[in-house]
mmCIF file of C-alpha atoms and ligand atoms in Angstrom:
data_model
loop_
_atom_site.group_PDB
_atom_site.id
_atom_site.type_symbol
_atom_site.label_atom_id
_atom_site.label_comp_id
_atom_site.label_asym_id
_atom_site.label_seq_id
_atom_site.Cartn_x
_atom_site.Cartn_y
_atom_site.Cartn_z
ATOM 1 C CA MET L 1 29.899 236.507 -48.058
ATOM 2 C CA SER L 2 31.113 233.124 -46.916
ATOM 3 C CA GLY L 3 33.733 231.237 -48.877
ATOM 4 C CA PRO L 4 34.874 227.601 -49.229
ATOM 5 C CA THR L 5 36.410 227.599 -45.729
ATOM 6 C CA ASP L 6 32.997 228.088 -44.088
ATOM 7 C CA VAL L 7 31.796 225.048 -46.016
ATOM 8 C CA ALA L 8 34.725 223.031 -44.717
ATOM 9 C CA ALA L 9 34.056 224.388 -41.194
ATOM 10 C CA CYS L 10 30.400 223.383 -41.520
ATOM 11 C CA VAL L 11 31.381 219.856 -42.540
ATOM 12 C CA GLU L 12 33.812 219.644 -39.616
ATOM 13 C CA GLU L 13 31.159 220.906 -37.220
ATOM 14 C CA ALA L 14 28.710 218.345 -38.634
ATOM 15 C CA ARG L 15 31.293 215.554 -38.341
ATOM 16 C CA ARG L 16 31.864 216.438 -34.667
ATOM 17 C CA ALA L 17 28.131 216.595 -33.855
ATOM 18 C CA ILE L 18 27.415 213.322 -35.681
ATOM 19 C CA ALA L 19 30.210 211.500 -33.882
ATOM 20 C CA ALA L 20 28.946 212.843 -30.552
ATOM 21 C CA ALA L 21 25.392 211.536 -31.079
ATOM 22 C CA GLY L 22 25.101 208.656 -28.585
ATOM 23 C CA SER L 23 21.756 207.250 -29.696
ATOM 24 C CA THR L 24 19.466 206.990 -32.689
ATOM 25 C CA GLU L 25 17.259 209.472 -30.917
ATOM 26 C CA GLU L 26 20.060 212.040 -30.566
ATOM 27 C CA LEU L 27 21.191 211.436 -34.114
ATOM 28 C CA ARG L 28 17.723 212.356 -35.368
ATOM 29 C CA ARG L 29 18.126 215.754 -33.728
ATOM 30 C CA VAL L 30 21.659 216.194 -35.107
ATOM 31 C CA THR L 31 20.392 215.268 -38.580
ATOM 32 C CA ALA L 32 17.955 218.175 -38.484
ATOM 33 C CA GLU L 33 20.737 220.506 -37.341
ATOM 34 C CA VAL L 34 23.343 219.541 -39.923
ATOM 35 C CA SER L 35 21.304 218.644 -42.995
ATOM 36 C CA GLY L 36 17.785 219.948 -42.387
ATOM 37 C CA LYS L 37 16.159 222.981 -44.021
ATOM 38 C CA ARG L 38 17.634 225.298 -41.386
ATOM 39 C CA SER L 39 21.135 223.836 -41.381
ATOM 40 C CA PRO L 40 24.048 226.172 -42.321
ATOM 41 C CA LEU L 41 24.630 224.181 -45.517
ATOM 42 C CA ALA L 42 21.005 224.627 -46.592
ATOM 43 C CA GLU L 43 21.256 228.286 -45.759
ATOM 44 C CA MET L 44 24.359 228.593 -47.934
ATOM 45 C CA SER L 45 22.607 226.817 -50.808
ATOM 46 C CA ARG L 46 19.795 229.334 -50.616
ATOM 47 C CA GLU L 47 22.301 232.204 -50.867
ATOM 48 C CA LEU L 48 23.705 230.801 -54.174
ATOM 49 C CA GLY L 49 21.149 232.734 -56.200
ATOM 50 C CA ALA L 50 22.882 235.988 -55.380
ATOM 51 C CA LEU L 51 26.157 234.890 -57.002
ATOM 52 C CA GLU L 52 27.543 235.381 -60.487
ATOM 53 C CA PRO L 53 26.965 232.299 -62.701
ATOM 54 C CA GLU L 54 30.561 231.038 -62.570
ATOM 55 C CA ALA L 55 30.968 231.525 -58.804
ATOM 56 C CA ARG L 56 27.513 229.991 -58.293
ATOM 57 C CA ARG L 57 28.517 226.872 -60.263
ATOM 58 C CA GLN L 58 31.725 226.396 -58.310
ATOM 59 C CA ARG L 59 30.252 227.048 -54.918
ATOM 60 C CA GLY L 60 27.224 224.949 -55.847
ATOM 61 C CA GLN L 61 29.444 221.953 -56.588
ATOM 62 C CA HIS L 62 31.337 222.555 -53.413
ATOM 63 C CA LEU L 63 28.197 222.671 -51.325
ATOM 64 C CA GLN L 64 26.789 219.573 -53.013
ATOM 65 C CA ALA L 65 29.951 217.656 -52.243
ATOM 66 C CA ALA L 66 29.830 218.883 -48.653
ATOM 67 C CA ARG L 67 26.212 217.806 -48.282
ATOM 68 C CA ALA L 68 27.035 214.393 -49.729
ATOM 69 C CA VAL L 69 29.814 214.007 -47.157
ATOM 70 C CA VAL L 70 27.455 214.957 -44.316
ATOM 71 C CA GLU L 71 24.765 212.530 -45.597
ATOM 72 C CA GLY L 72 27.364 209.789 -45.741
ATOM 73 C CA LEU L 73 28.516 210.507 -42.189
ATOM 74 C CA LEU L 74 24.900 210.469 -40.972
ATOM 75 C CA GLU L 75 24.170 207.116 -42.601
ATOM 76 C CA GLU L 76 27.332 205.597 -41.250
ATOM 77 C CA ARG L 77 26.628 206.811 -37.736
ATOM 78 C CA ALA L 78 23.000 205.660 -37.911
ATOM 79 C CA ALA L 79 24.093 202.159 -38.872
ATOM 80 C CA ALA L 80 26.695 202.073 -36.105
ATOM 81 C CA LEU L 81 24.169 203.230 -33.513
ATOM 82 C CA ARG L 82 21.589 200.690 -34.686
ATOM 83 C CA PHE L 83 24.143 197.950 -34.276
ATOM 84 C CA GLU L 84 25.202 199.121 -30.805
ATOM 85 C CA GLU L 85 21.631 199.422 -29.633
ATOM 86 C CA ARG L 86 20.595 196.016 -30.966
ATOM 87 C CA SER L 87 23.651 194.444 -29.324
ATOM 88 C CA ARG L 88 22.747 196.039 -26.019
ATOM 89 C CA GLU L 89 19.167 194.753 -26.321
ATOM 90 C CA LEU L 90 20.348 191.251 -27.103
ATOM 91 C CA ALA L 91 22.799 191.251 -24.204
ATOM 92 C CA ALA L 92 20.033 192.336 -21.836
ATOM 93 C CA SER L 93 17.550 189.685 -22.941
ATOM 94 C CA ARG L 94 20.028 186.930 -23.524
ATOM 95 C CA LEU L 95 18.822 183.407 -22.911
ATOM 96 C CA ASP L 96 21.352 181.475 -20.913
ATOM 97 C CA LEU L 97 20.820 178.065 -22.462
ATOM 98 C CA THR L 98 23.171 176.424 -19.971
ATOM 99 C CA GLU L 99 20.431 176.869 -17.387
ATOM 100 C CA PHE L 100 18.507 174.177 -19.204
ATOM 101 C CA LEU L 101 21.216 171.583 -19.179
ATOM 102 C CA PRO L 102 20.084 168.409 -17.449
ATOM 103 C CA GLY L 103 20.590 168.385 -13.707
ATOM 104 C CA SER L 104 20.183 172.084 -13.072
ATOM 105 C CA PRO L 105 17.212 173.186 -10.967
ATOM 106 C CA ALA L 106 15.624 175.145 -13.820
ATOM 107 C CA ALA L 107 15.733 172.090 -16.056
ATOM 108 C CA ARG L 108 13.548 170.054 -13.727
ATOM 109 C CA ALA L 109 9.892 170.668 -14.432
ATOM 110 C CA ALA L 110 8.364 172.397 -11.416
ATOM 111 C CA ARG L 111 6.833 169.634 -9.327
ATOM 112 C CA GLY L 112 3.654 170.082 -7.344
ATOM 113 C CA HIS L 113 2.533 168.173 -4.302
ATOM 114 C CA LEU L 114 -0.689 166.823 -2.892
ATOM 115 C CA HIS L 115 -3.262 169.343 -1.754
ATOM 116 C CA LEU L 116 -3.406 169.824 2.015
ATOM 117 C CA VAL L 117 -6.768 168.033 2.179
ATOM 118 C CA SER L 118 -5.341 164.991 0.384
ATOM 119 C CA GLN L 119 -2.316 164.990 2.674
ATOM 120 C CA THR L 120 -4.603 165.161 5.690
ATOM 121 C CA ARG L 121 -6.791 162.311 4.418
ATOM 122 C CA ASP L 122 -3.673 160.181 3.854
ATOM 123 C CA GLU L 123 -2.345 160.908 7.347
ATOM 124 C CA LEU L 124 -5.691 160.133 8.965
ATOM 125 C CA GLU L 125 -5.871 156.871 7.038
ATOM 126 C CA ASP L 126 -2.361 156.013 8.240
ATOM 127 C CA VAL L 127 -3.330 156.609 11.862
ATOM 128 C CA PHE L 128 -6.405 154.379 11.583
ATOM 129 C CA VAL L 129 -4.649 151.682 9.569
ATOM 130 C CA GLY L 130 -2.082 151.639 12.374
ATOM 131 C CA MET L 131 -4.947 150.929 14.781
ATOM 132 C CA GLY L 132 -6.175 147.975 12.695
ATOM 133 C CA PHE L 133 -8.815 149.633 10.515
ATOM 134 C CA GLU L 134 -9.311 148.981 6.819
ATOM 135 C CA VAL L 135 -10.007 151.802 4.372
ATOM 136 C CA ALA L 136 -13.201 151.709 2.292
ATOM 137 C CA GLU L 137 -14.966 154.085 -0.044
ATOM 138 C CA GLY L 138 -18.501 154.615 -1.301
ATOM 139 C CA PRO L 139 -20.377 156.624 -3.927
ATOM 140 C CA GLU L 140 -20.863 160.383 -3.681
ATOM 141 C CA ILE L 141 -24.223 160.182 -5.459
ATOM 142 C CA GLU L 142 -26.622 158.308 -3.211
ATOM 143 C CA THR L 143 -30.237 157.333 -2.980
ATOM 144 C CA ASP L 144 -32.391 158.643 -0.193
ATOM 145 C CA TRP L 145 -32.273 155.160 1.339
ATOM 146 C CA TYR L 146 -28.522 155.056 1.875
ATOM 147 C CA ASN L 147 -28.104 158.667 2.956
ATOM 148 C CA PHE L 148 -31.176 158.752 5.218
ATOM 149 C CA GLY L 149 -33.639 155.830 5.278
ATOM 150 C CA ALA L 150 -31.292 153.027 6.276
ATOM 151 C CA LEU L 151 -29.728 155.375 8.824
ATOM 152 C CA ASN L 152 -33.022 155.513 10.688
ATOM 153 C CA ILE L 153 -34.072 158.859 9.228
ATOM 154 C CA PRO L 154 -37.465 158.229 7.570
ATOM 155 C CA PRO L 155 -38.912 160.705 5.050
ATOM 156 C CA ALA L 156 -40.138 163.924 6.666
ATOM 157 C CA HIS L 157 -38.329 163.079 9.925
ATOM 158 C CA PRO L 158 -37.320 166.356 11.596
ATOM 159 C CA ALA L 159 -33.711 165.112 11.857
ATOM 160 C CA ARG L 160 -33.420 165.674 8.083
ATOM 161 C CA GLY L 161 -33.065 169.325 8.968
ATOM 162 C CA MET L 162 -29.585 168.471 10.265
ATOM 163 C CA TRP L 163 -28.434 168.027 6.670
ATOM 164 C CA ASP L 164 -29.304 170.602 4.012
ATOM 165 C CA THR L 165 -29.309 168.454 0.922
ATOM 166 C CA PHE L 166 -28.517 168.882 -2.766
ATOM 167 C CA TYR L 167 -30.931 166.701 -4.745
ATOM 168 C CA LEU L 168 -30.371 165.512 -8.284
ATOM 169 C CA ASP L 169 -33.052 166.190 -10.846
ATOM 170 C CA LEU L 170 -33.562 162.582 -11.986
ATOM 171 C CA GLY L 171 -37.047 161.107 -12.312
ATOM 172 C CA GLU L 172 -38.829 160.972 -8.952
ATOM 173 C CA PRO L 173 -38.173 164.160 -6.976
ATOM 174 C CA GLU L 174 -35.873 163.960 -3.936
ATOM 175 C CA THR L 175 -34.794 160.347 -4.441
ATOM 176 C CA THR L 176 -31.210 160.852 -5.659
ATOM 177 C CA LEU L 177 -28.846 163.200 -3.892
ATOM 178 C CA LEU L 178 -25.261 164.187 -3.224
ATOM 179 C CA ARG L 179 -24.387 162.478 0.048
ATOM 180 C CA THR L 180 -24.485 164.868 2.970
ATOM 181 C CA HIS L 181 -22.138 162.730 5.081
ATOM 182 C CA THR L 182 -20.032 159.583 4.772
ATOM 183 C CA SER L 183 -22.434 157.581 6.971
ATOM 184 C CA PRO L 184 -24.122 155.920 3.929
ATOM 185 C CA VAL L 185 -20.859 154.046 3.362
ATOM 186 C CA GLN L 186 -21.552 152.274 6.689
ATOM 187 C CA ILE L 187 -24.711 150.904 5.100
ATOM 188 C CA HIS L 188 -22.900 149.684 1.962
ATOM 189 C CA LEU L 189 -20.240 147.970 4.073
ATOM 190 C CA MET L 190 -22.707 146.246 6.392
ATOM 191 C CA GLU L 191 -24.940 145.098 3.500
ATOM 192 C CA ARG L 192 -21.974 143.585 1.722
ATOM 193 C CA ALA L 193 -20.585 142.002 4.901
ATOM 194 C CA VAL L 194 -23.954 140.394 5.639
ATOM 195 C CA LEU L 195 -24.188 139.045 2.083
ATOM 196 C CA ASP L 196 -20.614 137.717 2.162
ATOM 197 C CA GLY L 197 -20.797 136.520 5.789
ATOM 198 C CA ALA L 198 -17.822 138.826 6.330
ATOM 199 C CA LEU L 199 -18.525 140.357 9.759
ATOM 200 C CA PRO L 200 -16.757 141.767 11.846
ATOM 201 C CA ILE L 201 -16.051 145.163 10.285
ATOM 202 C CA HIS L 202 -13.303 147.578 11.329
ATOM 203 C CA ALA L 203 -13.231 150.266 8.657
ATOM 204 C CA VAL L 204 -12.693 153.947 8.021
ATOM 205 C CA MET L 205 -14.339 155.573 5.017
ATOM 206 C CA PRO L 206 -12.952 158.919 3.853
ATOM 207 C CA GLY L 207 -14.593 160.985 1.123
ATOM 208 C CA ARG L 208 -16.246 164.058 -0.254
ATOM 209 C CA CYS L 209 -19.608 165.273 1.062
ATOM 210 C CA TYR L 210 -22.003 168.019 0.022
ATOM 211 C CA ARG L 211 -24.307 170.313 1.933
ATOM 212 C CA ARG L 212 -26.281 173.383 0.950
ATOM 213 C CA ASP L 213 -24.233 175.548 3.289
ATOM 214 C CA THR L 214 -23.162 179.094 2.584
ATOM 215 C CA PRO L 215 -19.375 179.032 2.687
ATOM 216 C CA ASP L 216 -17.801 180.755 5.677
ATOM 217 C CA ALA L 217 -14.656 180.466 7.793
ATOM 218 C CA ARG L 218 -15.734 177.026 9.109
ATOM 219 C CA HIS L 219 -18.038 175.623 6.391
ATOM 220 C CA LEU L 220 -17.706 174.655 2.739
ATOM 221 C CA PRO L 221 -20.572 173.265 0.638
ATOM 222 C CA VAL L 222 -18.177 170.608 -0.657
ATOM 223 C CA PHE L 223 -16.113 169.164 2.160
ATOM 224 C CA HIS L 224 -14.570 165.914 3.365
ATOM 225 C CA GLN L 225 -15.338 163.522 6.152
ATOM 226 C CA VAL L 226 -13.894 160.322 7.442
ATOM 227 C CA GLU L 227 -16.380 157.819 8.780
ATOM 228 C CA GLY L 228 -15.456 155.019 11.165
ATOM 229 C CA LEU L 229 -17.378 151.812 11.752
ATOM 230 C CA VAL L 230 -16.675 148.886 14.014
ATOM 231 C CA VAL L 231 -19.102 145.977 14.177
ATOM 232 C CA ASP L 232 -17.911 143.096 16.304
ATOM 233 C CA ARG L 233 -18.867 140.989 19.318
ATOM 234 C CA GLY L 234 -18.935 142.748 22.672
ATOM 235 C CA ILE L 235 -18.074 146.241 21.451
ATOM 236 C CA THR L 236 -18.858 148.895 24.082
ATOM 237 C CA PHE L 237 -18.897 152.648 24.416
ATOM 238 C CA ALA L 238 -15.496 152.385 26.126
ATOM 239 C CA ASP L 239 -14.042 151.027 22.874
ATOM 240 C CA LEU L 240 -15.432 154.058 21.072
ATOM 241 C CA ALA L 241 -14.075 156.555 23.624
ATOM 242 C CA GLY L 242 -10.664 154.846 23.663
ATOM 243 C CA THR L 243 -10.452 154.784 19.865
ATOM 244 C CA ILE L 244 -11.184 158.488 19.657
ATOM 245 C CA GLU L 245 -8.679 159.369 22.368
ATOM 246 C CA VAL L 246 -5.927 157.303 20.715
ATOM 247 C CA PHE L 247 -6.658 158.808 17.303
ATOM 248 C CA THR L 248 -6.639 162.361 18.695
ATOM 249 C CA ALA L 249 -3.265 161.964 20.383
ATOM 250 C CA ALA L 250 -1.790 160.225 17.326
ATOM 251 C CA TYR L 251 -2.912 162.873 14.870
ATOM 252 C CA PHE L 252 -2.793 166.097 16.898
ATOM 253 C CA GLY L 253 -0.091 165.268 19.435
ATOM 254 C CA PRO L 254 -0.055 163.951 23.018
ATOM 255 C CA ASP L 255 -1.139 167.224 24.642
ATOM 256 C CA ILE L 256 -4.408 167.321 22.669
ATOM 257 C CA HIS L 257 -7.242 165.314 24.235
ATOM 258 C CA ALA L 258 -10.741 164.274 23.244
ATOM 259 C CA ARG L 259 -13.950 164.503 25.197
ATOM 260 C CA LEU L 260 -17.457 163.264 24.445
ATOM 261 C CA ARG L 261 -20.629 165.194 25.102
ATOM 262 C CA PRO L 262 -24.162 163.807 24.825
ATOM 263 C CA ALA L 263 -25.760 164.516 21.449
ATOM 264 C CA TYR L 264 -28.380 163.128 19.114
ATOM 265 C CA PHE L 265 -27.968 161.265 15.839
ATOM 266 C CA PRO L 266 -30.760 159.028 14.513
ATOM 267 C CA PHE L 267 -28.311 156.249 13.608
ATOM 268 C CA THR L 268 -26.470 155.945 16.917
ATOM 269 C CA GLU L 269 -27.718 155.359 20.434
ATOM 270 C CA PRO L 270 -26.338 156.679 22.677
ATOM 271 C CA SER L 271 -24.809 159.461 20.592
ATOM 272 C CA ALA L 272 -22.104 161.957 21.367
ATOM 273 C CA GLU L 273 -20.299 164.874 19.863
ATOM 274 C CA PHE L 274 -16.594 164.664 20.207
ATOM 275 C CA GLU L 275 -14.461 167.635 20.924
ATOM 276 C CA ILE L 276 -10.709 168.057 21.104
ATOM 277 C CA THR L 277 -8.541 170.471 23.039
ATOM 278 C CA CYS L 278 -8.456 173.742 21.112
ATOM 279 C CA THR L 279 -5.193 173.622 19.172
ATOM 280 C CA LEU L 280 -4.905 177.412 19.141
ATOM 281 C CA CYS L 281 -4.984 178.111 22.879
ATOM 282 C CA ARG L 282 -4.170 174.533 24.004
ATOM 283 C CA GLY L 283 -7.216 174.561 26.269
ATOM 284 C CA THR L 284 -6.910 177.866 28.061
ATOM 285 C CA GLY L 285 -9.771 179.490 26.102
ATOM 286 C CA CYS L 286 -9.658 181.803 23.097
ATOM 287 C CA ARG L 287 -11.925 183.362 20.482
ATOM 288 C CA THR L 288 -11.796 180.362 18.148
ATOM 289 C CA CYS L 289 -13.118 177.986 20.821
ATOM 290 C CA SER L 290 -15.479 180.606 22.312
ATOM 291 C CA GLN L 291 -13.427 180.557 25.532
ATOM 292 C CA THR L 292 -14.302 176.892 26.184
ATOM 293 C CA GLY L 293 -10.891 175.403 25.431
ATOM 294 C CA TRP L 294 -12.599 172.749 23.243
ATOM 295 C CA ILE L 295 -13.370 172.477 19.514
ATOM 296 C CA GLU L 296 -16.019 170.215 18.038
ATOM 297 C CA LEU L 297 -14.677 167.766 15.507
ATOM 298 C CA GLY L 298 -17.451 165.279 14.798
ATOM 299 C CA GLY L 299 -20.178 162.935 15.937
ATOM 300 C CA CYS L 300 -20.183 159.380 17.164
ATOM 301 C CA GLY L 301 -22.104 156.750 19.063
ATOM 302 C CA MET L 302 -23.121 153.105 19.310
ATOM 303 C CA VAL L 303 -24.750 151.785 16.120
ATOM 304 C CA ASP L 304 -28.531 152.005 16.599
ATOM 305 C CA PRO L 305 -30.297 148.601 16.457
ATOM 306 C CA ALA L 306 -32.670 150.130 13.874
ATOM 307 C CA VAL L 307 -29.677 150.500 11.516
ATOM 308 C CA PHE L 308 -28.642 146.890 12.124
ATOM 309 C CA ALA L 309 -32.218 145.880 11.329
ATOM 310 C CA ALA L 310 -32.178 147.867 8.065
ATOM 311 C CA VAL L 311 -29.121 145.974 6.792
ATOM 312 C CA GLY L 312 -29.868 142.599 8.363
ATOM 313 C CA VAL L 313 -27.184 142.468 11.052
ATOM 314 C CA ASP L 314 -28.313 140.453 14.081
ATOM 315 C CA ALA L 315 -28.276 142.967 16.939
ATOM 316 C CA GLU L 316 -28.332 140.117 19.479
ATOM 317 C CA SER L 317 -24.919 138.876 18.367
ATOM 318 C CA TRP L 318 -23.230 142.066 17.215
ATOM 319 C CA THR L 319 -22.703 145.527 18.592
ATOM 320 C CA GLY L 320 -20.773 148.381 17.108
ATOM 321 C CA PHE L 321 -19.805 151.986 17.157
ATOM 322 C CA ALA L 322 -19.517 154.638 14.466
ATOM 323 C CA PHE L 323 -17.993 158.060 14.201
ATOM 324 C CA GLY L 324 -17.650 160.741 11.553
ATOM 325 C CA PHE L 325 -15.709 163.954 11.433
ATOM 326 C CA GLY L 326 -14.459 166.599 9.026
ATOM 327 C CA ILE L 327 -11.110 166.135 7.305
ATOM 328 C CA ASP L 328 -10.948 169.802 6.292
ATOM 329 C CA ARG L 329 -11.692 170.752 9.891
ATOM 330 C CA CYS L 330 -8.806 168.531 11.056
ATOM 331 C CA ALA L 331 -6.426 170.279 8.661
ATOM 332 C CA GLN L 332 -7.752 173.617 9.853
ATOM 333 C CA MET L 333 -7.156 172.716 13.511
ATOM 334 C CA ARG L 334 -3.767 171.186 12.987
ATOM 335 C CA HIS L 335 -2.402 174.026 10.830
ATOM 336 C CA GLN L 336 -4.345 176.872 12.414
ATOM 337 C CA ILE L 337 -6.029 177.954 9.181
ATOM 338 C CA ALA L 338 -8.214 180.920 10.031
ATOM 339 C CA ASP L 339 -10.588 180.523 7.082
ATOM 340 C CA LEU L 340 -11.513 177.166 5.524
ATOM 341 C CA ARG L 341 -12.237 178.855 2.183
ATOM 342 C CA ALA L 342 -8.486 179.205 1.661
ATOM 343 C CA LEU L 343 -8.506 175.447 0.894
ATOM 344 C CA VAL L 344 -10.535 175.925 -2.279
ATOM 345 C CA GLU L 345 -9.337 179.294 -3.518
ATOM 346 C CA ASN L 346 -6.330 177.748 -5.274
ATOM 347 C CA ASP L 347 -3.944 180.487 -4.228
ATOM 348 C CA ILE L 348 -0.617 178.810 -4.813
ATOM 349 C CA ARG L 349 1.062 180.995 -2.156
ATOM 350 C CA PHE L 350 -1.258 179.486 0.452
ATOM 351 C CA LEU L 351 -1.112 175.897 -0.842
ATOM 352 C CA ARG L 352 2.647 175.638 -1.196
ATOM 353 C CA GLN L 353 3.101 176.232 2.543
ATOM 354 C CA PHE L 354 1.961 172.687 3.292
HETATM 355 N N1 LIG Y 12 -22.732 161.586 9.917
HETATM 356 C C1 LIG Y 12 -22.755 162.505 11.023
HETATM 357 C C2 LIG Y 12 -22.654 163.914 10.474
HETATM 358 O O1 LIG Y 12 -22.121 164.117 9.440
HETATM 359 C C3 LIG Y 12 -21.626 162.264 12.005
HETATM 360 C C4 LIG Y 12 -21.716 160.932 12.676
HETATM 361 C C5 LIG Y 12 -21.149 159.813 12.112
HETATM 362 C C6 LIG Y 12 -22.373 160.821 13.890
HETATM 363 C C7 LIG Y 12 -21.220 158.593 12.747
HETATM 364 C C8 LIG Y 12 -22.475 159.601 14.517
HETATM 365 C C9 LIG Y 12 -21.888 158.504 13.947
HETATM 366 O O2 LIG Y 12 -23.132 164.839 11.081
#
């Protein structure tokens, strides 16, 4: 039968185990061992029944005192561990407030920058302003007259197939639309200039356009163009070709050239498509340019007399040229962006490169 010394040994053993518990988790296990139903002290308490009354009383008191000591040690250790663990947590997640002192990088609110398309529009404007052009803008919602009629594209003319149009559901069907190109701004400018007696015109007109295109690597249903219009005395096709060549070299670099190929637009005569040296292969031929060494950028031509007639410009005294090309396409060519859709996906990892 065990005596008082085993009780003292049990307490010592418990003290050692409790002190060795390194975490709340471990202490829970130790608690079961030293004060649970199967602990030696509990076992000894169960054996009390077999003792004589006097011995039972004494040993009972002894055991009770021992269990109180063990409980006290457990509580103490639990509190100490809780404190240690909380301190460790706090140290790990500590906020370093000095990071937010004025002047440190983290204190400055993260600053964005203009979207690549806006940067490109600004740069194109700069190039043309440097060549003596003014910058003008026009509405994105247009009437059929400005987008088509005044540009020598009468209703039901087959050329309308060149522009798949979004119409607005306002009153008369197919009278109000989202402009499919920036060419209607030519009409606004010429009308105003005629009213104000303010010819000549040397203007570029950047802006958003809309077409019912399925988006792919080279097309977006919402895209940007910059239109150019010169109306002056004695303007010839050579002025047009020279303007495009100078712009191309200024924007893309001196080793990129422009060439004109015959084309058809209802509002210019003669008309041309203009192409630039493929910026990927620099003219040697690659997949992007279908091995031609050239990439189409836009359309151009001499202002058709029918357009002058529509806005009241005297075609005997004035001649002019116009051009229009894609701003997004320019950005794509200059920065070698494989897929135009990246411009509208808002992936910050893509956008912050520019
Ligand atoms: N507006 C035409 C288009 O978007 C391009 C163009 C503009 C052609 C000016 C000739 C003159 O397709």
